[in-house]
XYZ file of C-alpha atoms in Angstrom:
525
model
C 158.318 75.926 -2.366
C 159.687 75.133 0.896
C 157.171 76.798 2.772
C 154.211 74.890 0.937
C 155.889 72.192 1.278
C 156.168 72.983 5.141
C 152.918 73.836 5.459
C 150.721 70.988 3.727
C 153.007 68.457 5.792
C 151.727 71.118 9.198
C 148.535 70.139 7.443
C 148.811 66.338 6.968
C 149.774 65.825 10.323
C 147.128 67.774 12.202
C 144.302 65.133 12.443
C 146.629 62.480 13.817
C 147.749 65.076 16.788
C 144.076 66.318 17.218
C 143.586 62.573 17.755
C 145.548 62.420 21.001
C 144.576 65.718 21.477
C 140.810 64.022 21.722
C 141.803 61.423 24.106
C 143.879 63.698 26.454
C 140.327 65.443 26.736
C 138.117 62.072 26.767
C 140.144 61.454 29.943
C 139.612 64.742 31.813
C 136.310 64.902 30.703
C 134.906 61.642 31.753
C 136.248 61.841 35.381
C 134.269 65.076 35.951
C 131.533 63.879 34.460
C 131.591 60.519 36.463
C 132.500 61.939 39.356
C 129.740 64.084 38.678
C 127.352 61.407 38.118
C 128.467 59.646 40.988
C 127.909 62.760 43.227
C 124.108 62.960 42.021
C 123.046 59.367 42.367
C 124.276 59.677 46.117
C 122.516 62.930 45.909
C 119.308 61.122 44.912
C 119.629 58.345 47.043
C 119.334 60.419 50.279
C 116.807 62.561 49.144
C 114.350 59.535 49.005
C 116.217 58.045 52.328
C 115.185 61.645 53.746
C 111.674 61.434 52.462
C 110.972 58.022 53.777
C 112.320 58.700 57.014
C 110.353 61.568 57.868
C 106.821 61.573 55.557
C 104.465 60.769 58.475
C 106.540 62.523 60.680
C 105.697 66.359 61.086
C 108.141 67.510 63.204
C 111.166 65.262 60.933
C 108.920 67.080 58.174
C 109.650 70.643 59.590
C 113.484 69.881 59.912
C 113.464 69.167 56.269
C 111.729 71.866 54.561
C 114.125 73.720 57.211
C 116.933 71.938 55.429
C 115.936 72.543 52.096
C 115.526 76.493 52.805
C 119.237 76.689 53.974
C 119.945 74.385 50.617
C 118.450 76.874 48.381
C 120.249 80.048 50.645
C 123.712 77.906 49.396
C 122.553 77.660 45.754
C 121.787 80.793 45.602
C 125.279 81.961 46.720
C 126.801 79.064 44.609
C 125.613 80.869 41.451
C 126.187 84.275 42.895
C 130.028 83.496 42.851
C 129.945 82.213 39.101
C 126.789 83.012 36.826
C 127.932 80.698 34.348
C 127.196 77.870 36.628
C 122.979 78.775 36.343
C 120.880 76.236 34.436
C 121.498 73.947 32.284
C 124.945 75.226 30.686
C 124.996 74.245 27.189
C 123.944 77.044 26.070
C 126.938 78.693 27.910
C 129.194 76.599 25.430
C 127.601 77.592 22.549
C 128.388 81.573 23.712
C 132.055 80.155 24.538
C 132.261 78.662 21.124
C 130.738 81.707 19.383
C 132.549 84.154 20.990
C 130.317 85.781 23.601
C 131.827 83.954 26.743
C 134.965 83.280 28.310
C 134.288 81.634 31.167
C 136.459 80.560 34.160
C 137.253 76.928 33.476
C 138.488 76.128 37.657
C 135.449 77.802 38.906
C 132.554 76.521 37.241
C 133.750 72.975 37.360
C 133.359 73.465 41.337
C 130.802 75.571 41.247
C 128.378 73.347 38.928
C 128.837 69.826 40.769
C 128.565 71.205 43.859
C 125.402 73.243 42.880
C 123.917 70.618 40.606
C 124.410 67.991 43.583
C 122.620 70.222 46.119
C 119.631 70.597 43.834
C 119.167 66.954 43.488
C 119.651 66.512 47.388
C 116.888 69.253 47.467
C 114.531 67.227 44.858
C 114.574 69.722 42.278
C 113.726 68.263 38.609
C 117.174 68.827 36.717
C 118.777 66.465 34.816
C 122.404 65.890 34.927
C 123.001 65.692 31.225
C 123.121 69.429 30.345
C 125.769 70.122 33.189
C 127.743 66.800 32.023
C 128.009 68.897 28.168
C 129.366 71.844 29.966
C 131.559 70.212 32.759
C 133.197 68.167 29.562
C 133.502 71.574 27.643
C 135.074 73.247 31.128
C 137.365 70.204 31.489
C 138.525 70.304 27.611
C 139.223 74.585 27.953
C 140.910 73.607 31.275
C 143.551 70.686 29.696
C 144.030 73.568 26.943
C 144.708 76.497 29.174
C 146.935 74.469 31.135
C 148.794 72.398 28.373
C 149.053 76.410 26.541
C 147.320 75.861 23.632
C 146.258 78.159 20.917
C 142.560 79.072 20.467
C 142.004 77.142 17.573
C 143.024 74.175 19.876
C 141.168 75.204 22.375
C 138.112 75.351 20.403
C 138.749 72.061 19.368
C 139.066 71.334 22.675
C 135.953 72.613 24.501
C 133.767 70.836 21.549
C 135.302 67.766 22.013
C 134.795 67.813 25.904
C 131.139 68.561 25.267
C 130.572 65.674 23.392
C 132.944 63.612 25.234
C 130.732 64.314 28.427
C 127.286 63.844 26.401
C 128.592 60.445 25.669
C 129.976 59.999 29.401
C 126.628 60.974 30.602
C 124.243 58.813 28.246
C 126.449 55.490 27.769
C 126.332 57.261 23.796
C 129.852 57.780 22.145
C 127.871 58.200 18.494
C 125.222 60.396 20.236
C 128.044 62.545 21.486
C 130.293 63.161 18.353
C 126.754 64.355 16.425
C 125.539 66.457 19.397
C 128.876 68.144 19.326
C 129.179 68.920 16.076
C 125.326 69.457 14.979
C 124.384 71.736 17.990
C 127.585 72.970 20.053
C 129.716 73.035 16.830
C 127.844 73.245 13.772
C 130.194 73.181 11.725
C 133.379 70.658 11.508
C 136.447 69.670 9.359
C 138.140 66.299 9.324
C 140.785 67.294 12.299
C 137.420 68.272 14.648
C 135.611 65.103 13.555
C 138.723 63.254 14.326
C 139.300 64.981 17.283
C 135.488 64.523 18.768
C 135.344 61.192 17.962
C 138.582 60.294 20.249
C 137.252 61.904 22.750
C 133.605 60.472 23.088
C 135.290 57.576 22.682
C 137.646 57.479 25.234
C 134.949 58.882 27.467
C 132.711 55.910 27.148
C 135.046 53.553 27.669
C 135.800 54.735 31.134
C 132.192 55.965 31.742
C 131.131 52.183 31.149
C 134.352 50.572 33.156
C 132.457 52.597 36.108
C 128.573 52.644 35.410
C 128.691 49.020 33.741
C 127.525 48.358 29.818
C 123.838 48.993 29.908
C 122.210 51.248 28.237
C 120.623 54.046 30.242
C 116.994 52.584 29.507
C 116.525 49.186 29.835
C 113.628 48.775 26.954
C 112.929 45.790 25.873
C 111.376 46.394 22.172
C 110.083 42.686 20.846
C 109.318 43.996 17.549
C 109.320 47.374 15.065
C 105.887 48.687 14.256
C 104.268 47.374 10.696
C 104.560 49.822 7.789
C 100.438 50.147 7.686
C 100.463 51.948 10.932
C 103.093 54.654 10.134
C 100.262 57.243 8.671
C 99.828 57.289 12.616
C 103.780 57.609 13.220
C 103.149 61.001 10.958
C 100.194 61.861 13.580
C 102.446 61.590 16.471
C 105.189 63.326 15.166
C 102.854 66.665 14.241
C 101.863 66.342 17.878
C 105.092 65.660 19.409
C 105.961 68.717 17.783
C 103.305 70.921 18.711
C 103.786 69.944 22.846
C 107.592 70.461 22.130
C 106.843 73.731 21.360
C 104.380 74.121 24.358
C 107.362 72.869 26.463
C 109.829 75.199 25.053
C 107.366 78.138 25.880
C 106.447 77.082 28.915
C 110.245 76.584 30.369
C 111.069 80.106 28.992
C 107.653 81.715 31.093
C 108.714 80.170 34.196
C 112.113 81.826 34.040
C 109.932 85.223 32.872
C 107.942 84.787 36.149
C 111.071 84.435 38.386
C 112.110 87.827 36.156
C 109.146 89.619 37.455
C 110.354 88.746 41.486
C 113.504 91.011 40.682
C 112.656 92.766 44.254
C 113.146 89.554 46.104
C 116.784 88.850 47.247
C 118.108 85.639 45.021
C 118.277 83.508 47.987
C 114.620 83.943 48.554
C 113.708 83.659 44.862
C 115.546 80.137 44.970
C 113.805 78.592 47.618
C 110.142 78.887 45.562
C 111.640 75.735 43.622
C 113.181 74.175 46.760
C 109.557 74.703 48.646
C 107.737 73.025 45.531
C 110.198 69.788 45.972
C 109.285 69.712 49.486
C 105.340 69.730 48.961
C 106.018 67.278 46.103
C 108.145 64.823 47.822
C 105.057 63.689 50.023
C 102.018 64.175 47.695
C 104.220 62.591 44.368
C 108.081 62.105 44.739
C 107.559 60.803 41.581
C 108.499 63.539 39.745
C 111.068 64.504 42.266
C 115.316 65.146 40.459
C 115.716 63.523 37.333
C 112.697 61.577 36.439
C 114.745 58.022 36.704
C 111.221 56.577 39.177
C 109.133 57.400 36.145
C 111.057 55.987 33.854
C 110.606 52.728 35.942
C 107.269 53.298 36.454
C 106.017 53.600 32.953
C 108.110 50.467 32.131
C 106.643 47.355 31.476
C 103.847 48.502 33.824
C 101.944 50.637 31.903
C 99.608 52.601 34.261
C 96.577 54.207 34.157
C 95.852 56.849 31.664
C 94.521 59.624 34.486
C 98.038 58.617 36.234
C 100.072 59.188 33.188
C 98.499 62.656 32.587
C 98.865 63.493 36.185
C 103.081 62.830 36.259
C 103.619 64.310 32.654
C 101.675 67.672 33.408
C 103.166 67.865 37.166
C 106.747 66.804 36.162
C 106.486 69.460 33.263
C 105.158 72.060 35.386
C 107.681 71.448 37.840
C 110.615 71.396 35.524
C 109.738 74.907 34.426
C 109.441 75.884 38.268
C 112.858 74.308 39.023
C 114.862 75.202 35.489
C 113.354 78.808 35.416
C 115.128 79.502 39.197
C 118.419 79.431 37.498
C 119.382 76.308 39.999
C 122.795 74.623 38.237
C 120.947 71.891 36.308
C 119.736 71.001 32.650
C 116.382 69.883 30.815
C 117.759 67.571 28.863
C 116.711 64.602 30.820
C 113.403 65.744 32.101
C 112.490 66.268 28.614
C 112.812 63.104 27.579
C 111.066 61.711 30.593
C 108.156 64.133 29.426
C 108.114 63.110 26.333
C 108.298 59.269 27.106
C 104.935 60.026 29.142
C 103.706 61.393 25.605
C 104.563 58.726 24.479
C 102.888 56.150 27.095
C 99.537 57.815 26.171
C 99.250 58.300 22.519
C 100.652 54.491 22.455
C 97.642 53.570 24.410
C 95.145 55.625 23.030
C 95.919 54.064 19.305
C 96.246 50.626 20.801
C 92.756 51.045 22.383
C 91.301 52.728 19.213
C 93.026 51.314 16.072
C 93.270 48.092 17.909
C 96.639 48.086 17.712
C 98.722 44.956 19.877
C 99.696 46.741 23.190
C 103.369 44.999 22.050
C 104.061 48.487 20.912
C 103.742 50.390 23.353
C 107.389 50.383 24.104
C 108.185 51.900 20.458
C 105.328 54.145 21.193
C 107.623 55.780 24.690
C 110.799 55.030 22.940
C 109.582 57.099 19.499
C 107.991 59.835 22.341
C 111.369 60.825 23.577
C 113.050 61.117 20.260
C 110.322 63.767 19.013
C 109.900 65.376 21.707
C 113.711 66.217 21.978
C 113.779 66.927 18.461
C 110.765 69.585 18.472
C 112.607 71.241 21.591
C 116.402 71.077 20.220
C 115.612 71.455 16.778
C 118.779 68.876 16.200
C 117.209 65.650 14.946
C 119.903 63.394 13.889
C 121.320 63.576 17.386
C 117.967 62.580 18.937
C 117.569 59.869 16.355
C 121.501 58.590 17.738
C 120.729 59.673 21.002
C 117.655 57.276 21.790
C 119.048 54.319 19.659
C 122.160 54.447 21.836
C 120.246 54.931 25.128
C 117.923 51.985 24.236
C 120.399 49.402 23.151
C 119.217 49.257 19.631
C 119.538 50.705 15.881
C 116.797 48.540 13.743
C 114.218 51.023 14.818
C 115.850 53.914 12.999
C 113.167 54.480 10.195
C 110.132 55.258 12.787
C 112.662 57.396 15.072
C 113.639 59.143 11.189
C 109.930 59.293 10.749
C 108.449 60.834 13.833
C 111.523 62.830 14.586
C 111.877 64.612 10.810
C 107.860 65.159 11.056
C 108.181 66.951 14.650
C 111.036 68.547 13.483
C 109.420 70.079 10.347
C 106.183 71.098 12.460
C 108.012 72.825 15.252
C 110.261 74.643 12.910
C 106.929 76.172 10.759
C 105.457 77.599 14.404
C 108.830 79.976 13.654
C 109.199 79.180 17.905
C 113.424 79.141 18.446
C 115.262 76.061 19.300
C 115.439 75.950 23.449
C 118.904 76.399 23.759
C 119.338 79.120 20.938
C 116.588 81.178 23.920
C 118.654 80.319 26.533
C 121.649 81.567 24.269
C 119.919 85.011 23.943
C 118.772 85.536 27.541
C 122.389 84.277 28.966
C 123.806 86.895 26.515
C 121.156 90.044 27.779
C 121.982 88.630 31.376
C 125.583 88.520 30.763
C 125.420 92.452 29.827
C 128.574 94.374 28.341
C 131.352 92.787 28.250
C 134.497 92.800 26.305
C 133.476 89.393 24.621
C 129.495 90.347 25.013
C 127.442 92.246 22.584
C 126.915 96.424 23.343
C 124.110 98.789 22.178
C 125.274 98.750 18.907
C 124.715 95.033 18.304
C 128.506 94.424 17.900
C 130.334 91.846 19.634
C 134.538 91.806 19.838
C 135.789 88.237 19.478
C 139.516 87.211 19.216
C 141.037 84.990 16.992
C 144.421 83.455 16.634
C 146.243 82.675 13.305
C 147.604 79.048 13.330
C 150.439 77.662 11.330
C 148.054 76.326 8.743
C 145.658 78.852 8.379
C 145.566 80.458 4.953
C 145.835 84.279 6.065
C 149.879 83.632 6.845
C 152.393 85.713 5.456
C 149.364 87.230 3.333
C 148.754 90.862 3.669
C 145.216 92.127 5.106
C 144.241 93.948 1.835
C 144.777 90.196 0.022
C 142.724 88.320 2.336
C 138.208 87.188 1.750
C 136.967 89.098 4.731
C 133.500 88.640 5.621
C 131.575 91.931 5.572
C 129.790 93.341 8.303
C 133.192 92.850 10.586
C 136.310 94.486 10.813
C 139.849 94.055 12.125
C 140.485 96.757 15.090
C 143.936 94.753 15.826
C 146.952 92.782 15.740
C 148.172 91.497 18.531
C 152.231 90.087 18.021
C 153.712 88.820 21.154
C 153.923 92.083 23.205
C 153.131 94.481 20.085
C 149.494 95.747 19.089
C 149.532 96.787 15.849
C 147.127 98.964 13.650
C 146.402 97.037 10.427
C 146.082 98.686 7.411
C 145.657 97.145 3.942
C 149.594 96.182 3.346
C 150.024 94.983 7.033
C 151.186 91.427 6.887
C 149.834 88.988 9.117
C 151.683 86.552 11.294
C 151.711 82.780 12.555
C 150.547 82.759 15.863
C 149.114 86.936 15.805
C 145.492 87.539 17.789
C 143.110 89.201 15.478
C 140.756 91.034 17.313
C 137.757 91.644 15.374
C 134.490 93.122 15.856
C 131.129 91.889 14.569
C 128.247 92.428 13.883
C 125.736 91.066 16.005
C 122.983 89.877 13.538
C 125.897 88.495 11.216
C 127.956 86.416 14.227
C 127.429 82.937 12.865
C 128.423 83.759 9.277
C 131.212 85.926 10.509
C 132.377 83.324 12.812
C 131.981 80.662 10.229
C 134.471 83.061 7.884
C 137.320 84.067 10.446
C 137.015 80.031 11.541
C 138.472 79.130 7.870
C 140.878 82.587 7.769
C 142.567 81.566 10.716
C 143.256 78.010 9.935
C 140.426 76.706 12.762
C 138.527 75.255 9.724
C 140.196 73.334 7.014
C 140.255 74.221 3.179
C 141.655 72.211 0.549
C 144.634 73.517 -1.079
C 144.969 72.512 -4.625
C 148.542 70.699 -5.070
């Protein structure tokens, strides 16, 4: 009686401590992903200093593309030292999460900014959002490793720091708690939710006492588009979808054509990307880091269709060029500069053909960013947050629900994989055997550490719902490793080490998550 007792008051407590737990991790993660934004708009503003000073110039011209040649030998070396530092790195935290990584906290949090911040000095088009989800995950596994937490914490810990530096990177708090827990997560209990929400939170707060309290787009939307026009909100969102899909494909080719340059030495293999930022930052710097000048190009200025069509399909091609290098930087902002441009011209083509007021054409870029993401991530209710935060505004919610649910639905029939679910899979091949990778078997050996509330304590392993397709291969009790067998009784605080089945790891994970107390189950009083 004692011990149930004891236990459902372990129990009752453990939201309010993952609540400071959350906060503690806010903190850590929103000064590296400040610092790290900080970092890249210096980055960004002398790259265009550098470009101004010398386009015109051949010989200034020479020294730079010199420059940029000995900025893609130190990339290359930068992600030499630590793999886990290459593209865009959420991805990387779903493998942590799941089981397949466990990477060095210290070295990709130096490793990434400096990386990342050399890319953007070099012009490539990354986006700094994708790096602030994994910097925020790295700074969460760091305060855990150093604080000596269990894994369960830990978990807890890298998910909130994702989503803590989503919401550090975007101004978006909301955006970050659902991005956490609907693609880095995917699965939650009241003490994670709790625990997320602190930290995304806490992250914006001090994100916004240094960036200010704008949103990240400064859209000004005068009014939400009439109900008798959304049979063309349904059009947009089967197309969005379609091109999402394109984009997908096309980001995973360019990293299959760097594949096929295997016989080059990596530091020559980087500076293809590094070369096409050079040629680009005098023909159309437009399109040059981040995308932030076409963001403020397309606003309120609306240019030419030819001019549209000419950034979107140059910024996209170059994004593949630059992401598929394996340079330390995400897609997550490019994307939604591509699909803004989308955006731009559908609005203007149903404006000039359905003779629609050009008073729209904001939705029309706003509603292009939120499919687009959607048909690429496959995670619409955090690109539904995710724009409404970044734009300032939540009363356009029903055409975001519309278009993004349609491009959603469409992408998901062409049976192509979510982006980051690829990147998942080729990270894993590239990672190669491992003790925490998958072998030729399809198995993968995860470890997982029985907390004070999980249900498996003082239970013997013969009593206990294991999932099939896995198996328990050990015990590990303080400086004991024990055999289990079916009468074995299992611990507080013993490492299970278990291995799976590769085509079962979600399900699996999902199971040993609620075993070992990581995911909450109600316990009838």
């Amino acid at each position: 009686m004692n011990h149930s007792l004891q236990t459902l008051q372990e129990r009752r407590w453990l939201p309010v401590k993952m609540i400071f737990f959350g906060i503690f991790v806010g903190i850590v993660a929103a000064f590296v992903t400040v610092l790290y934004r900080f970092m890249l708009q210096f980055a960004e503003a002398v790259l265009f200093r550098v470009i101004e000073f010398t386009d015109g110039h051949p010989f200034y011209m020479a020294i730079w593309l010199l420059c940029l040649m000995l900025l893609a030998f130190l990339v290359a070396k930068i992600t030499a030292w630590e793999s886990m530092c290459s593209g865009s790195g959420i991805p990387q935290v779903q493998g942590e999460i799941k089981g397949y990584f466990d990477v060095n906290w210290w070295k990709l949090l130096i490793s990434k900014m400096i990386g990342g911040t050399f890319c953007i000095i070099g012009g490539l088009s990354l986006g700094r959002e994708g790096p602030s989800v994994q910097l925020g995950a790295m700074a969460g596994k760091g305060l855990a490793k150093l604080t000596k937490q269990n894994k369960t914490k830990e978990r807890y810990m890298i998910t909130c720091g994702a989503g803590a530096g989503l919401a550090a990177a975007f101004n978006a708090p909301i955006a970050g708690v659902v991005f956490a827990l609907e693609e880095i997560q995917k699965n939650f209990n009241a003490s994670m939710l709790v625990c997320v929400l602190a930290g995304c939170v806490t992250s914006d707060f001090l994100s916004k006492n240094a960036f200010g309290l704008d949103p990240v787009f400064h859209f000004h939307i005068p009014d939400v588009i009439p109900l008798r026009y959304y049979g063309l909100l349904l059009l947009f969102g089967m197309i969005l979808g379609l091109l999402g899909v394109l984009y997908s494909t096309m980001l995973l080719k360019g990293q299959n054509f760097y594949g096929k340059l295997k016989k080059l030495r990596p530091e020559i293999r980087m500076m293809i990307p590094f070369l096409f930022a050079w040629i680009f930052a005098y023909t159309l710097p437009d399109v040059l880091a981040g995308g932030h000048a076409m963001i403020e190009l397309v606003y309120g200025k609306y240019p030419a269709l030819t001019t549209l069509v000419v950034l979107l399909v140059a910024k996209s091609l170059f994004s593949a060029v630059s992401f598929g290098s394996g340079a330390p930087g995400g897609i997550f902002f490019p994307l939604l500069i591509a699909g803004a441009y989308v955006g731009a011209v559908y609005g203007g083509f149903v404006c000039d053909v359905f003779g629609m007021d050009t008073i729209y054409l904001t939705s029309f870029i706003i509603l292009g960013m939120a499919g687009f993401f959607t048909s690429i991530v496959r995670a619409p209710i955090t690109g539904i947050i995710l724009i409404a935060e970044m734009t300032g505004g939540f009363e356009h919610l029903l055409p975001l629900a519309v278009v993004a649910l349609t491009s959603y639905m469409v992408a998901h029939i062409t049976k192509v994989e979510p982006i980051y679910e690829s990147l998942l899979e080729r990270n894993i091949v590239k990672a190669g055997k491992s003790e925490n990778n998958p072998d030729k078997d399809g198995t993968v050996v995860m470890t997982f550490i029985v907390g004070s509330e999980s249900i498996a304590r003082d239970e013997t392993v013969a009593n206990l719902p294991w999932p099939e397709h896995s198996v328990i291969a050990g015990i590990q009790r303080g400086p004991m490793e024990i055999v289990p067998r079916g009468d074995t009784i299992i611990r507080s605080g013993d490492t299970l080490l278990v291995i799976a089945e590769k085509e079962y790891l979600q399900m699996i994970v999902d199971a040993y998550q609620i075993i070992s107390g990581e995911v909450e189950v109600d316990i009838p009083l």
